[in-house]
Short mmCIF file of C-alpha atoms in Angstrom, two decimals:
data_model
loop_
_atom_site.label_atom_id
_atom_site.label_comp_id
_atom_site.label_asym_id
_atom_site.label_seq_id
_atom_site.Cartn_x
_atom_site.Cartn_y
_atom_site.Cartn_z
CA UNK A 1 180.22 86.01 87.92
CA UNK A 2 178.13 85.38 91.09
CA UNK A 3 174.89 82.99 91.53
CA UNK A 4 173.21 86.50 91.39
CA UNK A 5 174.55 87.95 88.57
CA UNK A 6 174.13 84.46 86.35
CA UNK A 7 170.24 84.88 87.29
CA UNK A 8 170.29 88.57 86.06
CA UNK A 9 172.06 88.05 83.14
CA UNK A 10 169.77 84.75 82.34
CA UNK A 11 166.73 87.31 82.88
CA UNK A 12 167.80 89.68 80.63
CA UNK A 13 168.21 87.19 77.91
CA UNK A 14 165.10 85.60 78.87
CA UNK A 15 163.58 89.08 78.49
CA UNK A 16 164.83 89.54 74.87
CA UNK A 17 162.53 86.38 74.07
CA UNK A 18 159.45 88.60 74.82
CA UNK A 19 158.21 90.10 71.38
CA UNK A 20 156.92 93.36 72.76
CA UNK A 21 158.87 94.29 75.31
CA UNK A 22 159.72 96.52 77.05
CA UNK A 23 163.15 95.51 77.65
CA UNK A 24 166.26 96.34 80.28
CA UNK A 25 169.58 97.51 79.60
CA UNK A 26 172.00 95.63 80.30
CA UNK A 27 175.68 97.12 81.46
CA UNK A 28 178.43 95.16 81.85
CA UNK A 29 181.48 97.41 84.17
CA UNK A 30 184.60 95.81 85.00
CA UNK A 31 188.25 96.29 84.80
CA UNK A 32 190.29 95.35 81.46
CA UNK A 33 190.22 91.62 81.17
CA UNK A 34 187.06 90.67 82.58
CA UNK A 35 185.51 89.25 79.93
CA UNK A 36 182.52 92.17 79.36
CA UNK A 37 183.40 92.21 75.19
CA UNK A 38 182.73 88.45 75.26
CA UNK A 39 179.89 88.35 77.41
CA UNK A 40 178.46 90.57 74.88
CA UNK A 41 179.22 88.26 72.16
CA UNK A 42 177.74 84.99 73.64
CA UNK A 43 174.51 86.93 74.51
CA UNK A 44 174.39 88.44 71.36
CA UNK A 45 175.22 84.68 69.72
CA UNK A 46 172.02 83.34 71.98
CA UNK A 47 169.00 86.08 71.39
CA UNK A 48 170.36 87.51 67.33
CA UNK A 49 172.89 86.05 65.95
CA UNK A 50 175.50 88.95 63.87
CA UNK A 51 178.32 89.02 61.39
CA UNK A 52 179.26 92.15 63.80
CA UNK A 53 177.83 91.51 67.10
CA UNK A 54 179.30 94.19 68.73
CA UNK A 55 179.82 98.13 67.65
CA UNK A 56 180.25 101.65 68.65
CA UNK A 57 177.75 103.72 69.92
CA UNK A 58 176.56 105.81 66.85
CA UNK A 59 176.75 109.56 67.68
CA UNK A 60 173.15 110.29 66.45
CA UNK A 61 169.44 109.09 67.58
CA UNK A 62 169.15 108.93 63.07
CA UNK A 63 171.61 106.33 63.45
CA UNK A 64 170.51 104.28 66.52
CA UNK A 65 167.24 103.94 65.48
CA UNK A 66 168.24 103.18 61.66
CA UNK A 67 170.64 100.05 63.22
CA UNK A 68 167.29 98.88 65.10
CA UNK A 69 165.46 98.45 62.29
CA UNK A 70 168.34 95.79 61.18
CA UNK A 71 168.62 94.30 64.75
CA UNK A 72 166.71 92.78 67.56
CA UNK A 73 169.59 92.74 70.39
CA UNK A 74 171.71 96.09 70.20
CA UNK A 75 175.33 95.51 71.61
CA UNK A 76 177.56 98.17 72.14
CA UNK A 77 181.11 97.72 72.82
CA UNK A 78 184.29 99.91 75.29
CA UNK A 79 182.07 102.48 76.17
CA UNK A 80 184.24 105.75 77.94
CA UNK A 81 181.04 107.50 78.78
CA UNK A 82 177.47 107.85 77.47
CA UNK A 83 176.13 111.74 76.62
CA UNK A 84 172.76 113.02 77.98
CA UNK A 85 171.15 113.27 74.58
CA UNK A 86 172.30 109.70 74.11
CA UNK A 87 171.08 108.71 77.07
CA UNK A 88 167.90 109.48 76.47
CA UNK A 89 167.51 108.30 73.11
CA UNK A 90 168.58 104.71 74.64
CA UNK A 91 166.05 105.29 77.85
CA UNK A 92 163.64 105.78 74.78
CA UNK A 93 164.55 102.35 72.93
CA UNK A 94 164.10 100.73 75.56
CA UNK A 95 160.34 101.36 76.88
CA UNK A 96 159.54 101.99 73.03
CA UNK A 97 159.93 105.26 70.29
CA UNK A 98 160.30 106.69 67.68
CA UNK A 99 162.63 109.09 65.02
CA UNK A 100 160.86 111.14 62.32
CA UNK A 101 162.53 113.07 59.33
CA UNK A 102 161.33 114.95 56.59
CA UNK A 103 161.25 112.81 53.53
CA UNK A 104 163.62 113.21 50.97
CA UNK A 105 162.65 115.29 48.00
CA UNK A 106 159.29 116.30 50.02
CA UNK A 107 157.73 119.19 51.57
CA UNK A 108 155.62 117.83 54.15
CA UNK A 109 156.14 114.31 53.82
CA UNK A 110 157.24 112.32 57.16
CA UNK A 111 159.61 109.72 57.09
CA UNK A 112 159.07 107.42 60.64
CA UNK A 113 160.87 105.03 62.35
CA UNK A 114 159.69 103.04 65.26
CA UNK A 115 161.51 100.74 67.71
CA UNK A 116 161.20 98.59 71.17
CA UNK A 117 165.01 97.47 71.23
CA UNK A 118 166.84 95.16 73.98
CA UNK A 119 170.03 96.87 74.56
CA UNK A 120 174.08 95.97 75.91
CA UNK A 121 176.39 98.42 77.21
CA UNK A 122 179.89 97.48 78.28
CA UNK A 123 183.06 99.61 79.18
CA UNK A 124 185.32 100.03 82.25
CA UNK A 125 183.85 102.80 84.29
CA UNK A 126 180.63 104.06 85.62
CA UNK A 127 178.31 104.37 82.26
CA UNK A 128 174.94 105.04 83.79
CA UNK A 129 175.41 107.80 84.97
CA UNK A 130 172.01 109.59 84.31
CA UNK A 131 169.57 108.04 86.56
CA UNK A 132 166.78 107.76 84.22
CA UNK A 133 169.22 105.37 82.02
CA UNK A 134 169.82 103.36 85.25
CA UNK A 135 166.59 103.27 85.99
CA UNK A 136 165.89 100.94 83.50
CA UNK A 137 169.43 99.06 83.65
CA UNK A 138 170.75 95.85 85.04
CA UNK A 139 174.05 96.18 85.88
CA UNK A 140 176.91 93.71 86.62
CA UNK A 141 180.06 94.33 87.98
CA UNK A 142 182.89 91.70 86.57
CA UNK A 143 185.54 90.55 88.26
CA UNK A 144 188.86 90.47 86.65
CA UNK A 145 189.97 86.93 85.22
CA UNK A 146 193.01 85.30 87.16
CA UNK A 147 195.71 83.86 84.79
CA UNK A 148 195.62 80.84 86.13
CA UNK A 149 191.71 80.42 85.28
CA UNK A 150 191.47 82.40 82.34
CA UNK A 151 191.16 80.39 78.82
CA UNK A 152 191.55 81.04 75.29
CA UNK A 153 188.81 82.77 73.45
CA UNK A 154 188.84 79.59 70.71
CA UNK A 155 188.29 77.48 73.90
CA UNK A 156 185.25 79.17 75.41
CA UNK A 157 183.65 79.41 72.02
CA UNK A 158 183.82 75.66 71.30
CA UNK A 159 182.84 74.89 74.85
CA UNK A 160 179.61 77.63 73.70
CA UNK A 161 178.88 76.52 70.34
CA UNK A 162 179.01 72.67 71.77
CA UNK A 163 176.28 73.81 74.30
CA UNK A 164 174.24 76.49 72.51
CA UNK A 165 171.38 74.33 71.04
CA UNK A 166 170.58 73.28 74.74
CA UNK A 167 170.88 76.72 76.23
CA UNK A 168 168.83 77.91 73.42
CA UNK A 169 165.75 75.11 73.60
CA UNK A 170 165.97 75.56 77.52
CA UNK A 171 164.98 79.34 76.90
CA UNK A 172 162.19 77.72 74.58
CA UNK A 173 161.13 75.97 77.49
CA UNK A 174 160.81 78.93 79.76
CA UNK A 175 158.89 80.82 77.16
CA UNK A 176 156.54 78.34 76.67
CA UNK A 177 156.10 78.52 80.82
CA UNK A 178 155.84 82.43 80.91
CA UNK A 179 153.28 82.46 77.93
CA UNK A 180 151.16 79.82 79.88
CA UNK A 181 151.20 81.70 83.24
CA UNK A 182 151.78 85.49 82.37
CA UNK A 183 147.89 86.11 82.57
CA UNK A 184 148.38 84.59 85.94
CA UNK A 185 150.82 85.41 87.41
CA UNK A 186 150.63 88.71 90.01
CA UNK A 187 153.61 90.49 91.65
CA UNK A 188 153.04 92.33 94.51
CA UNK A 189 156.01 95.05 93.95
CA UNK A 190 155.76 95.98 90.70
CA UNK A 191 159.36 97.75 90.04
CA UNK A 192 160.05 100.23 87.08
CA UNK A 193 160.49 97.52 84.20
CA UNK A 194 157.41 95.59 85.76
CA UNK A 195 156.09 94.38 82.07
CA UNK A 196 159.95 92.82 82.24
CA UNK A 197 159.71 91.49 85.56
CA UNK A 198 156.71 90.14 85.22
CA UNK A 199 157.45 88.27 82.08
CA UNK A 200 160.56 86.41 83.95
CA UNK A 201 158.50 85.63 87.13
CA UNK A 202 155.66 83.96 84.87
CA UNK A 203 159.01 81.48 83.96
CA UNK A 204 160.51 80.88 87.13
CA UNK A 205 160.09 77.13 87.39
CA UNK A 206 161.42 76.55 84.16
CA UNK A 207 164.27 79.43 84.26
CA UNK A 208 165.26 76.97 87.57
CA UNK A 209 164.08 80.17 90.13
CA UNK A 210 162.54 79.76 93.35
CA UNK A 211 158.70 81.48 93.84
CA UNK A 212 159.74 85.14 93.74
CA UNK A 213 163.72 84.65 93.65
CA UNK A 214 163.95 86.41 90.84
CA UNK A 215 161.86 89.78 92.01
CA UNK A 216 163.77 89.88 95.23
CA UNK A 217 167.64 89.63 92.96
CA UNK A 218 166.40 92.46 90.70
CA UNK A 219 165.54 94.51 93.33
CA UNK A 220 168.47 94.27 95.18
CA UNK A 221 170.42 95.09 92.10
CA UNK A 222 168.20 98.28 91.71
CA UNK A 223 169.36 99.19 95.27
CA UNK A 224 172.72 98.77 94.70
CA UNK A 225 172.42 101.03 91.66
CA UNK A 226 170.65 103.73 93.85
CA UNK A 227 173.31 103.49 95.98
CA UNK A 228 176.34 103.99 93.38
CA UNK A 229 174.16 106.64 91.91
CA UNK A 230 175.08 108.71 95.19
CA UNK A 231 178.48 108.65 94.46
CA UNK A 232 178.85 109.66 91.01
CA UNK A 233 175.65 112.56 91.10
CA UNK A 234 176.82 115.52 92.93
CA UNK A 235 173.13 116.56 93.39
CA UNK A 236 172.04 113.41 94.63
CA UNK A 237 174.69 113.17 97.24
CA UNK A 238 173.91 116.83 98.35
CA UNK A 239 170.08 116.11 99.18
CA UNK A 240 171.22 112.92 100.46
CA UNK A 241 173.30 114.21 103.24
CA UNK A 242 171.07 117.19 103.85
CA UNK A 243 167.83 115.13 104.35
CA UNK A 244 170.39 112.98 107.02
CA UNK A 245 169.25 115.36 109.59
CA UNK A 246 166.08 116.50 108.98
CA UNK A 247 162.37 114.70 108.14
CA UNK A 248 161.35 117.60 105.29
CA UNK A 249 162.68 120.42 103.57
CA UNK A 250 160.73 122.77 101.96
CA UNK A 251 160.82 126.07 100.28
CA UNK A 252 161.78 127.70 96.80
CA UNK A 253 164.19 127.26 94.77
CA UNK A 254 166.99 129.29 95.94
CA UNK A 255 166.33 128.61 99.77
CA UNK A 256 166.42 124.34 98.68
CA UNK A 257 169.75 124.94 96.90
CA UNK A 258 171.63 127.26 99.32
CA UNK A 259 170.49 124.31 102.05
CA UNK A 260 172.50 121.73 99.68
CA UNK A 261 175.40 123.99 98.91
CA UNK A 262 176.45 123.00 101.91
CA UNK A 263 176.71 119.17 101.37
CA UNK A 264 179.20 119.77 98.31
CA UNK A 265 182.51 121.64 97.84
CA UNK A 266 182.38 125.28 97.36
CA UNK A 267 184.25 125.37 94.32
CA UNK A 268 181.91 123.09 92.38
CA UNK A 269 178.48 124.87 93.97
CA UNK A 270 180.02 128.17 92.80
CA UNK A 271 180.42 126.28 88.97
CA UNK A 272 178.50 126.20 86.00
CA UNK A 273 177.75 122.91 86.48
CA UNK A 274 176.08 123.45 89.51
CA UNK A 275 172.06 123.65 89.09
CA UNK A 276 170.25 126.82 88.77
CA UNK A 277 167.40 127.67 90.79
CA UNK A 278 165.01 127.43 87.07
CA UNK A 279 166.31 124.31 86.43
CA UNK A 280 165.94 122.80 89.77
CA UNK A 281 162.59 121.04 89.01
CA UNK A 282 163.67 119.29 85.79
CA UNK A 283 166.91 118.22 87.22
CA UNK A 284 164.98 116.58 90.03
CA UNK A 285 162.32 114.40 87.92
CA UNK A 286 165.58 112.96 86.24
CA UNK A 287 166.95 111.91 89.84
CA UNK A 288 163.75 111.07 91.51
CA UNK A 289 163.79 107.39 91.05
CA UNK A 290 167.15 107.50 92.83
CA UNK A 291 165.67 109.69 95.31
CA UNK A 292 162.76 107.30 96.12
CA UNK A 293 165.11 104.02 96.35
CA UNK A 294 166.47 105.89 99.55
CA UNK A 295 163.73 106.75 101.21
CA UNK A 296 163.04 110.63 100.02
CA UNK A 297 160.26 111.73 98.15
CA UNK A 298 159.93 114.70 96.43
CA UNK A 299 156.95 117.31 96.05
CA UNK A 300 156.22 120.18 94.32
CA UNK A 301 153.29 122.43 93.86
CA UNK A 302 152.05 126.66 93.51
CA UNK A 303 150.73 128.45 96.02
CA UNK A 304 150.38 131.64 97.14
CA UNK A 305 154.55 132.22 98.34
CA UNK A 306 155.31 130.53 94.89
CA UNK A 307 156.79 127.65 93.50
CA UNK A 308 157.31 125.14 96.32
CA UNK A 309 160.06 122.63 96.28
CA UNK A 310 159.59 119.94 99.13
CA UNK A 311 162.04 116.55 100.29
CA UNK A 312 160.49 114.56 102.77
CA UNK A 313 162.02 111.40 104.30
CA UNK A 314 159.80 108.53 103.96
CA UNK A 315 159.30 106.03 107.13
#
């Protein structure tokens, strides 16, 4: 783990200290052997300690928000991929929602459950896909673990459980400095997660951060993500490339996409998976963070030709 990553991942844990939230998800990628499952663990050992600290994704928001209600740091373990529907319902957790169900045995009575949830994803591959989820993620690339550095699990534990209590009443510290200054203290980009970033900038001097170290880390982490997000979002990449050689691009639906046909292969803009012209405005809001993060903004508005899609490159 870099000096950069140890300051994210102490933020995040710092951030599950704060009793409202909202809170950032963190995902933990790496290759088999990097240590992401115990990661997990130890933070999960720090911020809510669990006879099972770490479990499978449940396949239904019923279920997600039911295991909330029992826990304050949600750790999920090997993830192979994360759906849309549970990608939202995570996106949701995160910033603060709720599930409602008919009562049992009722007519009209409504059963609700509410929940602002700090969340862990781990697994091998690229898990945030949808940008909305990474959006409001942290992630951290591990390294693999060299033989001839790696320990026993039984060793790193003792090591932990020797220094825990320390750790634990040095984050006491730093949340007795954040609740002191928070009222205080101003930042002058305010990210997506700014309730979060503010929190850990109103600790810096007691989290061991330099005046604004932490703001400029988590941004550059957010780049990063923008960036990857290219690479694994077909549409992304396509208005990406298109917008490389031109300042705006405007029109209606079916003009915008036969422009970014052309930054993607044919057989895949000829596929179902490729987005229709009445879907091009909702697939958009879901990218636009993304979008922003590399300089594009989007617009869209009636008039008198119709619905008006517009990209314009930012300066």
């Amino acid at each position: 783990m870099t000096d950069q990553q140890f300051q994210l991942w102490l933020s995040f844990i710092f951030g599950c200290l704060n009793p409202k939230g909202p809170f950032p998800i963190l995902v933990l990628e790496g290759t088999s052997g990097a240590g992401k499952t115990l990661l997990s663990e130890m933070t999960k050992a720090l911020v809510d300690p669990a006879f099972a600290p770490v479990r499978s994704l449940p396949k239904t928001e019923e279920d997600l928000f039911i295991m909330a209600q029992r826990n304050w740091l949600l750790v999920f373990d090997n993830l192979s991929g994360i759906s849309n529907r549970m990608s939202d319902v995570l996106c949701k957790l995160s910033t603060g929602g709720g599930f409602t169900r008919r009562k049992l045995y009722t007519n009209s009575g409504e059963s609700v459950m509410t929940a602002t949830r700090p969340v862990i994803v781990n697994g091998m591959e690229h898990i945030a896909r949808r940008p909305d989820l990474a959006d409001r993620a942290i992630v951290l690339y591990l390294s693999n673990i060299f033989p001839e550095t790696r320990k026993t699990k039984s060793e790193i534990w003792d090591e932990f459980e020797q220094l825990s209590g320390s750790i634990f009443g040095y984050l006491c510290d730093a949340v007795s400095m954040a609740l002191k200054r928070y009222s205080n203290t101003e930042i002058k980009q305010k990210p997506r997660m700014a309730d979060f970033a503010k929190w850990v900038t109103a600790a810096e001097p007691s989290l061991g951060f330099k005046d604004g170290e932490f703001l400029a880390v988590f941004m550059k982490n957010r780049q990063e993500i923008a960036e990857e997000a290219i690479e694994h979002d077909v549409l992304v990449f396509s208005i990406i490339e298109t917008m490389k050689n031109k300042s705006v691009l405007e029109g209606p639906a079916s003009y915008i996409l036969d422009c970014l046909k052309s930054s993607v292969p044919l057989t895949y803009a000829e596929s179902v998976e490729w987005v229709p012209p009445n879907k091009l405005k909702s697939a958009i809001t879901r990218i636009e963070p993304v979008l922003l993060a590399n300089g594009i903004q989007y617009k869209y508005k009636k008039n008198s030709k119709g619905r008006m899609h517009a990209f314009i490159k930012m300066n």
